[in-house]
mmCIF file of C-alpha atoms and ligand atoms in Angstrom:
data_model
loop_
_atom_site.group_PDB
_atom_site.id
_atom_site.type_symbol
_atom_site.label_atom_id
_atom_site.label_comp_id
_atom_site.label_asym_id
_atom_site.label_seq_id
_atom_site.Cartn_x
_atom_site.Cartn_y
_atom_site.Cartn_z
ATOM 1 C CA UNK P 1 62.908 60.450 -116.153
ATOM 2 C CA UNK P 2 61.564 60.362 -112.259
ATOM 3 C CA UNK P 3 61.560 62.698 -109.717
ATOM 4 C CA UNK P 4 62.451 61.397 -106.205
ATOM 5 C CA UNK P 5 60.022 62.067 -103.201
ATOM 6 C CA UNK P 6 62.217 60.758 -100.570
ATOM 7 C CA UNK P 7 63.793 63.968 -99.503
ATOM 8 C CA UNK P 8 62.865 67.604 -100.205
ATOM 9 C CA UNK P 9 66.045 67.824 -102.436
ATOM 10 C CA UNK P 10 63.179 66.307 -105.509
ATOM 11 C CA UNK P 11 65.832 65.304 -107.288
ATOM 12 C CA UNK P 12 64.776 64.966 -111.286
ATOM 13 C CA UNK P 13 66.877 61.520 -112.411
ATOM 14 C CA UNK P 14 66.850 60.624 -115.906
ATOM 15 C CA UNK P 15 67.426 56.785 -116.639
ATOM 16 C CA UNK P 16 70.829 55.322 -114.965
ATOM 17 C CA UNK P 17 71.391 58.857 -112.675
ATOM 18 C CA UNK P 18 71.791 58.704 -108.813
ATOM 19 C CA UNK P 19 70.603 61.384 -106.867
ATOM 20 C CA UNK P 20 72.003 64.074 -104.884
ATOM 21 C CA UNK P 21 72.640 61.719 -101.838
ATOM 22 C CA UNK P 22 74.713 58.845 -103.786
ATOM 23 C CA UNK P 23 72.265 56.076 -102.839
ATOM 24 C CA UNK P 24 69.465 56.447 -104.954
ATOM 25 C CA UNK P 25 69.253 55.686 -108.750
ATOM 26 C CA UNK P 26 66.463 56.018 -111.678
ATOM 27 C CA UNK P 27 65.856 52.615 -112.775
ATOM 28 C CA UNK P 28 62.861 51.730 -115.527
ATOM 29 C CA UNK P 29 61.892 55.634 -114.895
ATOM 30 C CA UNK P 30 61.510 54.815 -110.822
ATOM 31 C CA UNK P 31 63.747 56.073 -108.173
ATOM 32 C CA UNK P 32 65.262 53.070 -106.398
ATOM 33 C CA UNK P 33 67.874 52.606 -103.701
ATOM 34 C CA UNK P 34 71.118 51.425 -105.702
ATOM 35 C CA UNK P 35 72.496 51.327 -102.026
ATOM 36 C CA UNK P 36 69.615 48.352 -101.307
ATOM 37 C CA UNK P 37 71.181 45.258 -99.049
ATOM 38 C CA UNK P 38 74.701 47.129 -99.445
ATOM 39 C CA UNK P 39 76.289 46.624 -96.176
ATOM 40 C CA UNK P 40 79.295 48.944 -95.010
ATOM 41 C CA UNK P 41 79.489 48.453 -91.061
ATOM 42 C CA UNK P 42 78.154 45.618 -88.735
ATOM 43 C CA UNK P 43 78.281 45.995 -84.827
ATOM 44 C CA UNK P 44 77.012 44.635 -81.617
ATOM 45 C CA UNK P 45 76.721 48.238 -80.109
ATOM 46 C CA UNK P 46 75.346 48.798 -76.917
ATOM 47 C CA UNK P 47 72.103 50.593 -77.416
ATOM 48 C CA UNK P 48 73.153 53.875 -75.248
ATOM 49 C CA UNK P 49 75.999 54.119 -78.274
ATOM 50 C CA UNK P 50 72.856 55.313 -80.711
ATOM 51 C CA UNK P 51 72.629 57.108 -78.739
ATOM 52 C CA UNK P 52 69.070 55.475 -76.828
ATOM 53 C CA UNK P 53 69.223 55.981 -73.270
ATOM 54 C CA UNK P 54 65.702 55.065 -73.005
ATOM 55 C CA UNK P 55 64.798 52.014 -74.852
ATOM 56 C CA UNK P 56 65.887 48.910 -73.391
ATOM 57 C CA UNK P 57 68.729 49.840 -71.061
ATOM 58 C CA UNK P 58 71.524 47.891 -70.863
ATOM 59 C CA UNK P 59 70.865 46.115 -73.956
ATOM 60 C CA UNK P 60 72.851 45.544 -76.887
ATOM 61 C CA UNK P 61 71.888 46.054 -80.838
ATOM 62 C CA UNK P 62 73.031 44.670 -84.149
ATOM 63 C CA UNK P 63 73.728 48.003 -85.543
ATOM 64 C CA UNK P 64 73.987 48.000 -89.662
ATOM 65 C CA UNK P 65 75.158 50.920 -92.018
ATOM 66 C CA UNK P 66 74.807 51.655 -95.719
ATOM 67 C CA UNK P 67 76.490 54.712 -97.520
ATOM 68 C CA UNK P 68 74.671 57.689 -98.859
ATOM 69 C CA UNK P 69 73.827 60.647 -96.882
ATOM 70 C CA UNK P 70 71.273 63.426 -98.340
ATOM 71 C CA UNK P 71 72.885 66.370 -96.346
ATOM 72 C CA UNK P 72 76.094 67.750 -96.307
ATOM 73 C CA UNK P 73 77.526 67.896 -92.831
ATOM 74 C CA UNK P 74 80.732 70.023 -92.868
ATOM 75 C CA UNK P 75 81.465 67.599 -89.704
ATOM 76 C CA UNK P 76 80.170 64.440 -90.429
ATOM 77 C CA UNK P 77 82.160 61.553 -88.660
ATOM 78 C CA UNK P 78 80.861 58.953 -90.812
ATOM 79 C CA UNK P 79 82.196 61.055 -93.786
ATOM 80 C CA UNK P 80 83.974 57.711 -95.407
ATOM 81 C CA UNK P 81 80.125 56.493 -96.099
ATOM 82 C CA UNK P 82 78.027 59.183 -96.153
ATOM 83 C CA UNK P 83 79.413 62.271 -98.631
ATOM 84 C CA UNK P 84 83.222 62.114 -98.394
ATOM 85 C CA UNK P 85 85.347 61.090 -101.492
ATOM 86 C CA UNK P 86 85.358 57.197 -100.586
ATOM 87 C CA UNK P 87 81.571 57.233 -100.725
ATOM 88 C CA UNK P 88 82.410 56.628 -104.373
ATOM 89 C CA UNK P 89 84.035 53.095 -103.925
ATOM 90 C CA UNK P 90 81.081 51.873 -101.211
ATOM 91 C CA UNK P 91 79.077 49.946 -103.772
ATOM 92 C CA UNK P 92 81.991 47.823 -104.465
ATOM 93 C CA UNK P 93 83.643 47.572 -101.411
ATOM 94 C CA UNK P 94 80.176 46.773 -99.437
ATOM 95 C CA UNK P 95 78.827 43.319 -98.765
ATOM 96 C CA UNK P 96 75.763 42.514 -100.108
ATOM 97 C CA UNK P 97 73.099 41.031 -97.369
ATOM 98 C CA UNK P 98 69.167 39.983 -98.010
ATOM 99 C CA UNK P 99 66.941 41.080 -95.474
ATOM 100 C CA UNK P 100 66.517 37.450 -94.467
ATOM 101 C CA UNK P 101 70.504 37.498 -93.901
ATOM 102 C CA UNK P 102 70.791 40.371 -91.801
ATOM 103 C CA UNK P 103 67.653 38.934 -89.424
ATOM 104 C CA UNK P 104 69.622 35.389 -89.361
ATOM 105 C CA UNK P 105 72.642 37.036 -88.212
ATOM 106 C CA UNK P 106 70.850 39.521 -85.515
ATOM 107 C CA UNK P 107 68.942 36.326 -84.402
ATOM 108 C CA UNK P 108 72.225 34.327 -83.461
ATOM 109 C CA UNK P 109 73.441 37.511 -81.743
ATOM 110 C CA UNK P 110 70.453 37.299 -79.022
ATOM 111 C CA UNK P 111 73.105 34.997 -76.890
ATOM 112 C CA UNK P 112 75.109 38.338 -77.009
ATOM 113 C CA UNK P 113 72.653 40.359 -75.818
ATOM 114 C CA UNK P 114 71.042 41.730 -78.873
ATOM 115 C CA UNK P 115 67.424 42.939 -79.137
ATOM 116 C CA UNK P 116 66.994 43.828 -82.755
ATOM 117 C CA UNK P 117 68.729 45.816 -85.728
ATOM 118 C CA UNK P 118 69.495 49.117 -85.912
ATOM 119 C CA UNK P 119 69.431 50.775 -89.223
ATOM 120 C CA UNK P 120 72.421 53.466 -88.748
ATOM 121 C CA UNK P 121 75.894 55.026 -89.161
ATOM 122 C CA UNK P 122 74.727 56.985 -92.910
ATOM 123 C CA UNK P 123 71.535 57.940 -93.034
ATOM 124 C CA UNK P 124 68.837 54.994 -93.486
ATOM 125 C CA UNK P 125 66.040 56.725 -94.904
ATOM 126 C CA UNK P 126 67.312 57.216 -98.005
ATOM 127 C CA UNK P 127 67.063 53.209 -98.573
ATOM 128 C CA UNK P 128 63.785 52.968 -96.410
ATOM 129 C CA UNK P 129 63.113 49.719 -98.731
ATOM 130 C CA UNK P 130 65.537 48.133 -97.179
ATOM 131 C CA UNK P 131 64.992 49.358 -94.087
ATOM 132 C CA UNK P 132 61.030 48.463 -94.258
ATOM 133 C CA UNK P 133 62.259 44.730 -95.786
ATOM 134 C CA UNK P 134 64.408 43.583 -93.154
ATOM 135 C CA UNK P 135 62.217 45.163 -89.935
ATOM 136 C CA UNK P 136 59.378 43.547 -91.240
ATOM 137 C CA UNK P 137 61.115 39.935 -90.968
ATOM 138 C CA UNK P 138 62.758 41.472 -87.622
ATOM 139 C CA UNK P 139 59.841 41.909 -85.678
ATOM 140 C CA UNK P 140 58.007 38.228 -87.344
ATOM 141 C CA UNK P 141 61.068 36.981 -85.290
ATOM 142 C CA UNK P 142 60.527 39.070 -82.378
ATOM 143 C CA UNK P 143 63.546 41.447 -82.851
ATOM 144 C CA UNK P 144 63.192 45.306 -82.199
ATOM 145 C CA UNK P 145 63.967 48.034 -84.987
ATOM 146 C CA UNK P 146 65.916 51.232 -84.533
ATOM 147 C CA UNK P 147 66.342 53.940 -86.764
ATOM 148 C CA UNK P 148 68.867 56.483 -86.868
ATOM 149 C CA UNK P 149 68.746 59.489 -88.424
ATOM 150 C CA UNK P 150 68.564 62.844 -89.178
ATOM 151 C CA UNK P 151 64.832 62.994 -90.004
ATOM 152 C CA UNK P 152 64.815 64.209 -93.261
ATOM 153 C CA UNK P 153 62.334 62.405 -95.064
ATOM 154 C CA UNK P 154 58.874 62.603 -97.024
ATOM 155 C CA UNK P 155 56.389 61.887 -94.327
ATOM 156 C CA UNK P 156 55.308 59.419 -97.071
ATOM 157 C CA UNK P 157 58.485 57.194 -95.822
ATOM 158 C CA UNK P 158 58.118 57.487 -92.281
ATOM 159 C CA UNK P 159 54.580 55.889 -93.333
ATOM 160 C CA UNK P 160 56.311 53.273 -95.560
ATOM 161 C CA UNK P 161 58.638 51.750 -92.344
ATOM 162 C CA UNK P 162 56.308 53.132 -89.344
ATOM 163 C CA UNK P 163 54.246 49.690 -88.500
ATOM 164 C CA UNK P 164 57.897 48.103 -87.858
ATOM 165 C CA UNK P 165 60.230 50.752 -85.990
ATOM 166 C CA UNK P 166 60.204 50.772 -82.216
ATOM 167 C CA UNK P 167 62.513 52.977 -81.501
ATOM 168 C CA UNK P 168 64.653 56.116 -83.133
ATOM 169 C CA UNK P 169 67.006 58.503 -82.607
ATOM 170 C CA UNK P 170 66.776 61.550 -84.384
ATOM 171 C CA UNK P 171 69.174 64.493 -85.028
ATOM 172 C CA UNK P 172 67.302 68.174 -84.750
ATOM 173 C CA UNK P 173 71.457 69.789 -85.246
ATOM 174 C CA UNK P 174 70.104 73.574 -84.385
ATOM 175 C CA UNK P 175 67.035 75.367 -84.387
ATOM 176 C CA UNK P 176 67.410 78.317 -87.239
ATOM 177 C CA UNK P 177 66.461 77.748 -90.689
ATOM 178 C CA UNK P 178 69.485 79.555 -92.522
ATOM 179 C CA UNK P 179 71.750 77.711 -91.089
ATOM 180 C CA UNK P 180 70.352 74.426 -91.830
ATOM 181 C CA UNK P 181 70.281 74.974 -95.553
ATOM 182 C CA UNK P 182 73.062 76.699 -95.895
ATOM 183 C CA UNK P 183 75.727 75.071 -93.697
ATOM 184 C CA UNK P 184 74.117 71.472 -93.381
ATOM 185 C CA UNK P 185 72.642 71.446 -96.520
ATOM 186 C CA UNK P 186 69.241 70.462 -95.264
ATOM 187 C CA UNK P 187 65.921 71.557 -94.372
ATOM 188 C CA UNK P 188 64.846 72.393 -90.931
ATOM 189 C CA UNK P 189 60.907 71.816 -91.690
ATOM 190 C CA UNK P 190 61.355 68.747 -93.373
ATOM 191 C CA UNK P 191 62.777 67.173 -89.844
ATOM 192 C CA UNK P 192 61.006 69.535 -87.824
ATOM 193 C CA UNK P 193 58.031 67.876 -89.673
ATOM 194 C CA UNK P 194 59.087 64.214 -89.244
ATOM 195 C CA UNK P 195 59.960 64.430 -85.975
ATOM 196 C CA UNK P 196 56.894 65.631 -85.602
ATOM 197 C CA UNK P 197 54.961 62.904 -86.755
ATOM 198 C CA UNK P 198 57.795 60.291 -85.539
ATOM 199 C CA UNK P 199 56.668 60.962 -81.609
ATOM 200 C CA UNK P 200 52.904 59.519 -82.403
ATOM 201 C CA UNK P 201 54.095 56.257 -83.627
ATOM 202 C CA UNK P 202 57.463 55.633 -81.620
ATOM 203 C CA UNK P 203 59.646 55.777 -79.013
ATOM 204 C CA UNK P 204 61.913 58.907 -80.229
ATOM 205 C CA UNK P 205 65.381 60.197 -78.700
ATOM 206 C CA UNK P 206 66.610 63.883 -80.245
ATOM 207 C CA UNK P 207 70.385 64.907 -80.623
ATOM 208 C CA UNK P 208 72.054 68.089 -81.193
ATOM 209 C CA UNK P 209 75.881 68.315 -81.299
ATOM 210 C CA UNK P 210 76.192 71.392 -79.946
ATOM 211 C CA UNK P 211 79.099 72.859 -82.568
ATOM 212 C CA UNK P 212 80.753 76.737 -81.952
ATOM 213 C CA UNK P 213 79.202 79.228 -84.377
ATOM 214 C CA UNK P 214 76.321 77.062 -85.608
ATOM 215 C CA UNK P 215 74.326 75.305 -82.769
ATOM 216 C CA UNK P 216 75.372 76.958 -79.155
ATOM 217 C CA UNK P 217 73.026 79.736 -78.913
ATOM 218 C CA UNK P 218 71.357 79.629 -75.318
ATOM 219 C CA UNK P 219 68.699 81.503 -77.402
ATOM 220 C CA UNK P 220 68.100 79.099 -79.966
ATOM 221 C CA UNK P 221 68.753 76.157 -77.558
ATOM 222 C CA UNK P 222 65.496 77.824 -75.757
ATOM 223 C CA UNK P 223 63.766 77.806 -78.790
ATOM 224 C CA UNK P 224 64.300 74.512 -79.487
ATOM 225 C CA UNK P 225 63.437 72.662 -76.482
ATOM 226 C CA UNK P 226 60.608 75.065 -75.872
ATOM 227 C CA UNK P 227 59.238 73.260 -79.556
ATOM 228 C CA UNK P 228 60.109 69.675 -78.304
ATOM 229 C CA UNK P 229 58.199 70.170 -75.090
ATOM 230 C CA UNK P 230 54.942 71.318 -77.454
ATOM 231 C CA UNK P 231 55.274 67.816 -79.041
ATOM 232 C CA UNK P 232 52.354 65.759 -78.775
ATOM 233 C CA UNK P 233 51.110 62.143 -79.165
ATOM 234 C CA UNK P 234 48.516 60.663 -81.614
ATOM 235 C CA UNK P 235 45.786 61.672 -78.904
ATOM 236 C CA UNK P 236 46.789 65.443 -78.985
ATOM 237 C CA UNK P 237 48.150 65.104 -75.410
ATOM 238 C CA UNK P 238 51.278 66.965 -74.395
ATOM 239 C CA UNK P 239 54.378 64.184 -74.162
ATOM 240 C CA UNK P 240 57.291 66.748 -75.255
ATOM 241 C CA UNK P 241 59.012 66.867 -72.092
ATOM 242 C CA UNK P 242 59.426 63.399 -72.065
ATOM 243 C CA UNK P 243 61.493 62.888 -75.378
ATOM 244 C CA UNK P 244 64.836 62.602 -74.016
ATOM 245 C CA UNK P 245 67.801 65.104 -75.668
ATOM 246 C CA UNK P 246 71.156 64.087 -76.555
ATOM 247 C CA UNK P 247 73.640 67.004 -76.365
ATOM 248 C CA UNK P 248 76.812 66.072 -77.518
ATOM 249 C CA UNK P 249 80.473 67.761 -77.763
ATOM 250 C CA UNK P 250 81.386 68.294 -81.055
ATOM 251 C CA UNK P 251 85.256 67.459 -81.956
ATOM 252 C CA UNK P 252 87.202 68.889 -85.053
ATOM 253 C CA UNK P 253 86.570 66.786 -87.984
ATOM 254 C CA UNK P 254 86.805 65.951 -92.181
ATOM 255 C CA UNK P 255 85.906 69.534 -93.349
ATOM 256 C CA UNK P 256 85.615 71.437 -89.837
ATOM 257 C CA UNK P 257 88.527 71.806 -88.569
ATOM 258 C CA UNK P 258 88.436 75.395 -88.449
ATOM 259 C CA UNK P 259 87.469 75.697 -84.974
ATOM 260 C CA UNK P 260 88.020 74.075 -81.310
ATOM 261 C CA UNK P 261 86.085 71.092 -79.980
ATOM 262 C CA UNK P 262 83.404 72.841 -78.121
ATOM 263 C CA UNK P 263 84.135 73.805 -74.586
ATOM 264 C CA UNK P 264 82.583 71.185 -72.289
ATOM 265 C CA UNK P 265 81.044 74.543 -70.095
ATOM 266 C CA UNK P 266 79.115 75.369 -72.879
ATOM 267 C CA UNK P 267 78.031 71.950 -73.437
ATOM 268 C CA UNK P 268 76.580 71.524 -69.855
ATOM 269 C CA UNK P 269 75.132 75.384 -69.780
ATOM 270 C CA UNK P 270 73.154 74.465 -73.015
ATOM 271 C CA UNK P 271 72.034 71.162 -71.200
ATOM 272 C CA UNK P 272 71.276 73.026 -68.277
ATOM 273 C CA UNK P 273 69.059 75.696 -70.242
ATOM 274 C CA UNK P 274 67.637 72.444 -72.344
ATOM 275 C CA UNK P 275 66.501 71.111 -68.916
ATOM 276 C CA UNK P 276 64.254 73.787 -67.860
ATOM 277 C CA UNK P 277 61.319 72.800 -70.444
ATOM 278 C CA UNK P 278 62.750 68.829 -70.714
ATOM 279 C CA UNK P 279 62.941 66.102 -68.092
ATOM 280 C CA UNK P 280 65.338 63.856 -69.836
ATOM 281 C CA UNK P 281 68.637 66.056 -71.068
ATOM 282 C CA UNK P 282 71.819 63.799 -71.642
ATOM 283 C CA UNK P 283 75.115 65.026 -72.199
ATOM 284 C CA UNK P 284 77.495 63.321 -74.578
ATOM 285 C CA UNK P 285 81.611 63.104 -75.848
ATOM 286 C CA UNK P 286 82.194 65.722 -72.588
HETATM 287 S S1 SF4 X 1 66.587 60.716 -101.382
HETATM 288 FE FE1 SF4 X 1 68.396 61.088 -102.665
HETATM 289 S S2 SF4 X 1 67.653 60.950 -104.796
HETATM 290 FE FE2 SF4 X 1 65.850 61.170 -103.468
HETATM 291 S S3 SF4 X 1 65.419 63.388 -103.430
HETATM 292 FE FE3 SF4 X 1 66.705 62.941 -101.647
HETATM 293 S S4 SF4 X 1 68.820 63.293 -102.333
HETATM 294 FE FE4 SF4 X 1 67.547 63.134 -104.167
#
């Protein structure tokens, strides 16, 4: 038996279990990611699609998924890999790649405009070996590293893969507690935490889909970017307005589909409230 410090979720795993997020598995009493070199999506994205608006403008990325997710997302769009019901057949149905094969294959996309990998599409952190592998041999061949994710991770992990990430985007999907835990299944200090730490080592983009009834509150929308803009760098100074915000539209999807895409006034008044403490707001799907 192990108990998993990846996420605050601690799951206990006795010998042959996977955790809570479908990716990682207790093998010779260690938690290790079953999901390791499992490849479910490859894509030349341009780097704005992360979304990084930036980090190398312009540019293009070799963007890689995985399946597992350790939150639950009543709206996730990547639901066929991350918790949704044909998460189950992703260890089959994935291609395996080595670390040295994914860098091969982002190397011979540099014609194509490619600057590195990004780790993406479900979240990466839960197989941060992986992750730590393959952006080690990325950067010995000069390639950039991207992470995407919703920042809910042991700061112990964010150690692990933090010499080799240059860039990341990082969902903060409201600003009240409650509602992370009980609607998104997550933990607002845990990413509140990473993201935290994830400014004094890298370059780091925030998103918030901005959803009806859970994350368009002016108020809490003030909250939040009032906390961003307190961020600081390794040197204590003040760099919070200068992480640029994502605010996105959020569209009816898998198990919300309760409620209306969110108006695209609401959208831009949350932007517009976001930009009074932050010089970099970004609207997105509008
Ligand atoms: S990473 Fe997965 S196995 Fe580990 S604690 Fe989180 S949900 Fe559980």
């Amino acid at each position: 038996m192990t108990r998993c410090h990846v996420c605050f979720r601690h799951c206990e795993l006795n010998e042959g279990d996977t955790g809570f997020c479908g990716a990682r598995i207790c093998l010779n009493g260690k938690s290790v990611p079953g999901n390791y070199g499992r490849i479910t999506a490859l894509a030349l994205d341009p780097i704005e699609k992360k979304p990084l608006n930036r980090f190398f403008p312009g540019s293009r990325i070799l963007s890689a998924g995985s399946y597992g997710c350790n939150l639950r997302c009543p709206f996730c769009q990547n639901n066929d890999i991350s918790w949704g019901e044909d998460v189950r057949s992703c260890p089959e149905t994935s291609e395996l790649i080595t670390p040295e094969e994914l860098v091969s294959i982002a190397e011979k996309q540099k014609k194509n405009g490619n600057i590195g990998i990004a780790f993406t599409y479900n979240e990466p952190l839960i197989g941060y070996e992986f992750v730590r592998d393959t952006a080690k041999l990325a950067h010995e061949k000069g390639l950039k590293n991207v992470i995407v994710s919703n920042g809910t991770a042991d700061l112990s992990v964010l150690d692990e893969i933090a010499t080799y990430i240059d860039a990341m985007n990082i969902d903060l999907k409201c600003f009240d507690p409650e509602t992370y835990r009980k609607t998104l299944g997550g933990d607002m200090k845990m990413t509140v935490d990473f993201i935290t730490e994830a400014v004094r080592i890298s370059h780091v983009e925030l998103t918030c889909l901005i959803v009806p009834g859970i994350s368009d509150s002016p108020e809490l929308m003030r909250e939040m970017t009032s906390w961003i803009a307190s961020l600081k760098d390794s040197k204590g100074n003040l760099i919070g307005e200068n992480v640029p915000l994502h605010v996105s539209r959020f569209f009816p999807c898998f198990h919300m589909t309760d409620r209306p895409a969110t108006p695209v006034s609401c959208v831009y008044d949350l932007a517009d409230i976001a930009r009074e403490k932050l010089r970099f707001v970004y609207t997105g799907n509008c």
